[in-house]
Coordinates of C-alpha atoms and ligand atoms in Angstrom, one line a residue:
M1 CA 11.4 -18.1 4.5
I2 CA 8.2 -17.3 3.8
I3 CA 7.6 -16.9 7.9
I4 CA 10.0 -14.8 7.4
F5 CA 8.5 -12.5 5.3
L6 CA 5.3 -13.2 7.4
L7 CA 7.1 -12.3 10.5
L8 CA 9.1 -9.5 9.3
G9 CA 5.0 -7.9 7.8
L10 CA 3.6 -8.3 11.7
I11 CA 6.1 -5.9 13.0
I12 CA 6.0 -3.5 9.9
G13 CA 2.9 -3.5 10.0
S14 CA 2.4 -2.9 13.2
F15 CA 5.0 0.3 13.0
L16 CA 3.0 1.7 10.2
N17 CA 0.1 1.9 12.0
A18 CA 2.4 3.8 14.7
V19 CA 2.7 5.8 10.9
V20 CA -0.3 6.6 9.9
Y21 CA -1.4 7.2 13.8
R22 CA 1.7 9.5 14.4
L23 CA 1.0 11.5 10.7
N24 CA -2.3 12.8 12.2
A25 CA -1.1 13.4 15.4
V26 CA 2.1 15.3 14.1
E27 CA 4.2 13.2 16.7
S28 CA 7.9 12.2 16.4
L29 CA 8.4 8.4 15.5
M30 CA 11.0 8.0 18.2
E31 CA 8.6 8.3 20.9
R32 CA 6.8 4.7 22.4
S33 CA 3.3 4.1 21.9
H34 CA 0.6 5.3 23.8
C35 CA -3.1 5.0 24.3
P36 CA -5.4 7.6 22.7
H37 CA -7.3 7.6 25.4
C38 CA -5.7 7.4 28.6
S39 CA -2.7 8.2 27.4
K40 CA -0.5 5.3 29.2
K41 CA 2.5 4.7 28.1
V42 CA 2.0 0.9 26.4
R43 CA 4.2 -1.3 27.4
W44 CA 6.8 -3.5 25.4
F45 CA 5.3 -6.6 25.9
D46 CA 1.9 -5.3 25.5
N47 CA 3.5 -4.1 21.7
V48 CA 4.3 -7.3 20.2
P49 CA 2.1 -7.3 16.7
L50 CA -1.1 -9.4 16.5
L51 CA -0.8 -11.9 19.4
S52 CA -0.8 -8.8 22.3
F53 CA -4.1 -7.4 20.4
I54 CA -5.4 -11.4 21.2
L55 CA -3.4 -11.5 24.5
L56 CA -5.7 -8.7 25.9
S57 CA -8.9 -9.2 24.3
A58 CA -8.7 -6.0 22.3
R59 CA -8.6 -3.6 25.0
C60 CA -6.6 -1.1 26.8
R61 CA -4.6 -2.7 29.8
D62 CA -5.0 0.4 31.9
C63 CA -8.1 1.9 31.0
G64 CA -9.9 -1.0 29.1
E65 CA -10.8 1.2 26.4
K66 CA -11.6 -1.2 23.3
I67 CA -8.5 -0.7 21.1
S68 CA -9.6 -0.7 17.1
W69 CA -9.2 -3.4 14.6
Q70 CA -7.4 -1.4 12.3
Y71 CA -4.6 -2.6 14.4
P72 CA -4.5 -5.9 14.2
I73 CA -6.3 -6.0 10.3
V74 CA -3.4 -3.9 9.5
E75 CA -0.5 -6.0 10.9
V76 CA -2.1 -8.9 9.2
V77 CA -3.3 -7.5 5.8
T78 CA 0.7 -6.6 5.6
G79 CA 2.1 -9.5 7.4
I80 CA -0.1 -11.5 3.8
I81 CA 2.0 -9.3 1.7
F82 CA 5.0 -9.4 2.7
A83 CA 4.9 -13.3 2.5
L84 CA 3.6 -13.2 -0.9
I85 CA 6.5 -10.9 -2.3
G86 CA 9.3 -12.8 -0.4
N87 CA 7.6 -16.1 -1.6
Y88 CA 6.9 -14.8 -5.7
F89 CA 9.7 -12.2 -6.2
F90 CA 12.3 -13.3 -3.2
H91 CA 15.5 -16.3 -4.7
S92 CA 18.1 -16.1 -2.2
F93 CA 21.0 -17.1 -5.1
D94 CA 19.7 -13.9 -7.7
F95 CA 21.0 -10.6 -6.7
A96 CA 18.7 -8.9 -8.4
S97 CA 16.1 -10.8 -7.1
W98 CA 17.7 -8.9 -3.4
T99 CA 17.0 -5.7 -5.0
L100 CA 13.6 -6.3 -6.3
T101 CA 11.7 -7.7 -2.9
A102 CA 13.5 -4.5 -1.0
Y103 CA 11.9 -2.0 -3.5
Y104 CA 8.5 -3.9 -3.6
L105 CA 8.7 -4.5 0.5
V106 CA 9.3 -0.5 0.8
I107 CA 6.6 0.5 -2.0
F108 CA 4.0 -1.5 -0.8
S109 CA 4.8 -0.6 2.6
I110 CA 3.8 3.1 1.5
L111 CA 0.9 2.6 0.0
M112 CA -0.6 0.7 2.8
V113 CA 0.2 3.5 5.3
I114 CA -1.5 5.5 1.9
F115 CA -4.1 3.0 2.0
V116 CA -5.5 3.3 5.3
Y117 CA -5.0 6.9 6.0
D118 CA -6.8 8.1 2.9
F119 CA -9.4 5.5 4.4
K120 CA -9.6 7.4 8.0
Y121 CA -9.1 10.5 6.7
M122 CA -10.1 10.7 3.1
E123 CA -7.4 12.8 2.6
I124 CA -3.6 11.4 0.7
P125 CA -0.6 12.0 2.6
M126 CA 1.4 14.0 0.6
L127 CA 5.0 13.5 2.0
V128 CA 4.4 9.9 2.4
L129 CA 3.1 9.9 -1.1
W130 CA 6.7 11.9 -2.4
L131 CA 8.4 9.4 -0.3
G132 CA 7.3 6.5 -2.8
V133 CA 7.8 8.7 -5.8
G134 CA 11.6 9.4 -4.6
V135 CA 12.2 5.6 -4.0
S136 CA 10.8 4.4 -7.0
L137 CA 12.6 6.7 -9.6
A138 CA 16.0 6.2 -7.4
Y139 CA 15.2 2.1 -7.4
F140 CA 14.9 2.5 -11.3
L141 CA 17.7 4.4 -12.8
F142 CA 19.7 1.6 -10.0
A143 CA 17.8 -1.7 -11.8
D144 CA 18.2 -0.3 -15.4
W145 CA 21.2 0.4 -14.9
Q146 CA 22.0 -2.9 -13.3
N147 CA 20.2 -3.9 -16.8
F148 CA 20.7 -1.3 -19.4
G149 CA 22.3 -4.3 -22.6
N150 CA 19.2 -6.4 -22.0
A151 CA 16.9 -3.8 -22.5
A152 CA 15.1 -4.6 -26.3
S153 CA 12.8 -1.7 -26.5
I154 CA 13.3 2.1 -24.4
L155 CA 9.9 0.2 -22.8
D156 CA 11.7 -2.4 -21.4
L157 CA 13.6 0.6 -18.9
Q158 CA 11.5 0.9 -15.7
L159 CA 12.6 4.3 -16.2
I160 CA 10.6 5.2 -18.8
S161 CA 8.0 2.3 -18.6
G162 CA 7.3 4.0 -14.7
I163 CA 7.0 7.2 -15.8
V164 CA 4.4 6.9 -19.2
G165 CA 2.4 5.2 -16.8
G166 CA 3.0 7.9 -14.0
L167 CA 1.9 10.3 -16.1
V168 CA -1.2 8.5 -17.8
A169 CA -2.9 7.4 -14.5
G170 CA -2.2 10.9 -13.4
G171 CA -3.1 12.9 -16.0
F172 CA -6.6 10.8 -16.5
F173 CA -6.9 11.1 -12.9
Y174 CA -6.2 14.9 -12.9
A175 CA -9.0 15.3 -15.5
L176 CA -11.3 13.7 -13.8
A177 CA -10.9 16.1 -11.0
A178 CA -10.4 19.4 -12.8
Y179 CA -14.1 18.0 -14.1
S180 CA -16.0 17.2 -11.7
K181 CA -15.1 19.5 -9.7
E182 CA -13.2 17.1 -7.3
T183 CA -16.9 15.8 -6.7
W184 CA -15.6 12.4 -8.4
M185 CA -11.6 12.1 -7.4
G186 CA -9.4 15.1 -5.4
Y187 CA -6.7 16.1 -7.0
G188 CA -5.3 14.1 -3.8
D189 CA -6.6 11.0 -6.4
A190 CA -4.1 12.5 -9.5
Y191 CA -0.9 12.4 -7.7
L192 CA -1.8 8.8 -6.1
G193 CA -2.2 7.9 -10.1
L194 CA 1.2 9.1 -10.6
L195 CA 2.7 7.2 -7.9
V196 CA 1.0 3.8 -8.8
G197 CA 1.4 4.5 -12.5
L198 CA 5.0 4.8 -11.5
V199 CA 5.1 1.5 -9.8
V200 CA 3.4 -0.7 -12.4
G201 CA 4.7 1.0 -15.6
W202 CA 3.1 0.9 -19.2
P203 CA 0.7 -0.7 -19.9
N204 CA 0.4 -2.4 -17.0
V205 CA -1.5 0.8 -15.6
I206 CA -4.2 0.1 -17.7
V207 CA -4.8 -2.9 -16.2
A208 CA -4.2 -1.6 -12.6
L209 CA -7.0 1.0 -13.6
M210 CA -9.5 -1.5 -15.0
L211 CA -9.6 -3.8 -11.6
S212 CA -9.4 -0.4 -9.3
F213 CA -12.9 0.8 -11.0
T214 CA -14.1 -2.8 -10.7
I215 CA -13.3 -3.5 -7.3
G216 CA -14.5 0.0 -6.6
A217 CA -17.9 -0.9 -7.9
L218 CA -18.7 -3.5 -6.6
V219 CA -17.5 -2.5 -2.9
S220 CA -19.7 0.3 -3.8
V221 CA -22.4 -1.8 -5.1
G222 CA -22.1 -3.8 -2.1
L223 CA -22.6 -0.9 0.6
I224 CA -25.1 0.5 -1.0
V225 CA -26.9 -2.2 -0.8
V226 CA -26.2 -3.1 3.1
S227 CA -27.5 0.3 3.0
K228 CA -23.9 2.1 4.8
K229 CA -23.7 4.3 2.2
T230 CA -26.4 6.4 -1.0
M231 CA -25.4 6.6 -4.0
K232 CA -24.4 10.1 -3.3
S233 CA -21.4 9.2 0.3
Q234 CA -18.2 10.1 -0.6
V235 CA -15.5 6.8 -0.2
P236 CA -12.3 7.6 -0.8
F237 CA -10.5 5.7 -3.8
A238 CA -6.9 5.3 -3.0
P239 CA -7.7 2.1 -0.8
F240 CA -9.7 0.6 -4.7
L241 CA -6.3 2.0 -6.9
I242 CA -3.5 0.7 -4.4
T243 CA -5.2 -3.1 -4.7
G244 CA -5.5 -2.6 -8.5
T245 CA -1.8 -2.0 -8.1
F246 CA -0.9 -4.9 -6.2
L247 CA -3.0 -7.6 -7.6
V248 CA -1.7 -6.3 -10.9
V249 CA 1.6 -7.6 -9.2
I250 CA 0.9 -10.4 -7.6
L251 CA -1.6 -12.1 -9.9
P252 CA 0.6 -13.2 -13.3
Q253 CA 3.1 -14.6 -10.4
I254 CA 0.8 -16.6 -8.8
F255 CA -1.1 -17.7 -12.2
P256 CA 1.5 -17.3 -14.4
Y257 CA -0.7 -17.8 -17.7
L258 CA -2.2 -14.3 -16.8
R259 CA 0.5 -12.6 -17.8
Y260 CA -0.2 -13.7 -21.8
L261 CA -3.1 -11.1 -20.5
F262 CA -1.9 -8.6 -18.7
F263 CA 0.6 -7.8 -20.9
Ligands
ZN1 ZN1 -6.0 3.5 27.7

């Protein structure tokens, strides 16, 4: 089963690369992929996730231009994320796990697009972000409706816990962006805070924020040490926030004792 999720992730990852590219180039998603250098259409047998990149030795078959490492990296990472979600959340005999798994696959695909887009263009694609908010609200309404009788407190309702988490993270980043006049954070990060807070809910959003800032600090120090960046250079924050969010979702599944720490 884990192999099926891995393969699905590789294929979806390949699609997400195309989404990132076409969001920026404003092209239709229905068109066949083409080489950004020579514009020749990519042959179907050269469009196999990961495998084609290796077989073509990272070069376009037509013009020999190098293919960006972004493509195989996003495919493999999406594959791994899908495999982890499938492995830890999917139980074939439990219907509720089907919808939860589907929700996580969709939302982390959306977050993957935002991750790569912000990394490349230093900008949050708002259309994709609001799609994530809409998908989350719809899923929470459905899950709460299924589970209403079991909720002991109002925060056990995912809709409520999600909205509180979203307002806390979104409000926090909004305040940082306003106070620093967008030098520490942009308003785009505030909207992303809203989305990731919604996904992990209250109080997990606090752990997600702490993890994001820790990872961000470690990576920034690392970049300064290898002197690729200076203290002043802008580092997009979305990748750290999204990494922190995924860790909050998956780590307590991999290491169950962490649940006592997190929740
Ligand atoms: Zn080419």
